[in-house]
Amino acid sequence: MTETPAVPRKEASARVAVIMVAAGQGTRLGYGIPKAEAPIAEHSMLETALLSADSFLRRDDVQLVAVLPPERGEFQQLIENFAREHGHHLAVTHGGATRTESVLNGLVLAPDAEFVLVHDAARPLASAVLFERVLTSLEAGSEATIPGIKVADTIKRISTTAEVAETVNRDELRAIQTPQGFQRVALQEAYVATQSWTDAEREAATDEAMLFEMQGRPVQVIEGEQRALKVTTAHDLQVVRFLASEEQ
Ligand SMILES: Nc1ccn([C@@H]2O[C@H](COP(=O)(O)OP(=O)(O)OP(=O)(O)O)[C@@H](O)[C@H]2O)c(=O)n1
Ligand SMILES: C[C@](O)(CO)[C@H](O)COP(=O)(O)O
């Protein structure tokens, strides 16, 4: 294992910060290395996510904050070189034990941003167009905007003994994706409010939008993308590799 450079590397000062969370272990994928390093064609998952959002990340008013797994010095070097070659304005920090901690570590590097877009490296095919749509919604005045897609299957709520309790109205459901966009000040306020929460409440918040919901603040849902699916299991990785190969 190579030595990992000290963090934080530098503060972001652009109007828009993209916090790319890539510090998860990927236990459910079971690849043996952090999920963001798993290969998709000739790139790692994180590089693929950066390439998919490339034209957005090249904007002069956008700063990229990559939240990387600690003690993965070679991977960090790879990402720093990649960002330099592609004209992405990169700051690097390391992740914590939970996704929430990782996002907070990233937020520390974006103290002056007006807007923050939090994105999962585990959604490596989310397009630059999707990032633009989320930002446009924030610029129009939304405090919090998240992409979501309609649910294709019939959804049933079940009992503890796996008996059907009810069929849920699909029209009211959306499968939520990232990038999730926020006015930076509002996101920081939402995080401050979680300091009085129990650990269980904090763990129940699987995305940033939940912090807003639990505080009764509005969250706007816009149309997501099928291609922005999340790699959680080995099957998801196969699907993403197939989609990526179709595009080459
Ligand atoms: N402590 C953590 C946990 C997650 N993430 C990131 O949050 C995104 C969504 O998390 P998930 O897919 O659940 O990743 P893992 O935590 O790696 O997955 P698992 O629960 O299977 O270990 C991923 O891009 C992941 O790298 C992170 O930066 N820091
Ligand atoms: C943030 C997220 O991608 C929205 O769908 C999702 O909640 C993260 O998934 P996790 O498995 O709970 O980390």
PDB file of C-alpha atoms and ligand atoms in Angstrom, residues 28 99 120 123 176-178 180 206-208 230 232, ligand 2:
ATOM      1  CA  ARG A  28     -22.718  -5.673  -1.115  1.00  0.00           C
ATOM      2  CA  ARG A  99     -22.017   8.262   3.791  1.00  0.00           C
ATOM      3  CA  ASP A 120     -22.564   8.912  -5.790  1.00  0.00           C
ATOM      4  CA  ARG A 123     -23.882   5.973 -10.200  1.00  0.00           C
ATOM      5  CA  ILE A 176     -34.462   8.610  -6.118  1.00  0.00           C
ATOM      6  CA  GLN A 177     -31.046   9.121  -7.666  1.00  0.00           C
ATOM      7  CA  THR A 178     -28.116  11.490  -7.482  1.00  0.00           C
ATOM      8  CA  GLN A 180     -28.855  15.727  -5.290  1.00  0.00           C
ATOM      9  CA  THR A 206     -29.800   7.345   3.501  1.00  0.00           C
ATOM     10  CA  ASP A 207     -29.590  10.503   1.406  1.00  0.00           C
ATOM     11  CA  GLU A 208     -29.195  14.231   1.971  1.00  0.00           C
ATOM     12  CA  LYS A 230     -26.653   2.708  -8.750  1.00  0.00           C
ATOM     13  CA  THR A 232     -24.912  -1.921  -5.412  1.00  0.00           C
TER      14      THR A 232
HETATM   15  C1  LIG B   2     -28.298   8.489  -2.183  1.00  0.00           C
HETATM   16  C2  LIG B   2     -28.917   7.316  -2.888  1.00  0.00           C
HETATM   17  O1  LIG B   2     -28.163   6.953  -4.018  1.00  0.00           O
HETATM   18  C3  LIG B   2     -30.297   7.732  -3.396  1.00  0.00           C
HETATM   19  O2  LIG B   2     -30.908   6.671  -4.022  1.00  0.00           O
HETATM   20  C4  LIG B   2     -29.047   6.112  -1.998  1.00  0.00           C
HETATM   21  O3  LIG B   2     -29.898   6.392  -0.931  1.00  0.00           O
HETATM   22  C5  LIG B   2     -27.713   5.623  -1.461  1.00  0.00           C
HETATM   23  O4  LIG B   2     -27.865   4.262  -1.158  1.00  0.00           O
HETATM   24  P1  LIG B   2     -27.340   3.514   0.136  1.00  0.00           P
HETATM   25  O5  LIG B   2     -27.276   2.091  -0.264  1.00  0.00           O
HETATM   26  O6  LIG B   2     -28.363   3.747   1.189  1.00  0.00           O
HETATM   27  O7  LIG B   2     -26.028   4.114   0.480  1.00  0.00           O
END
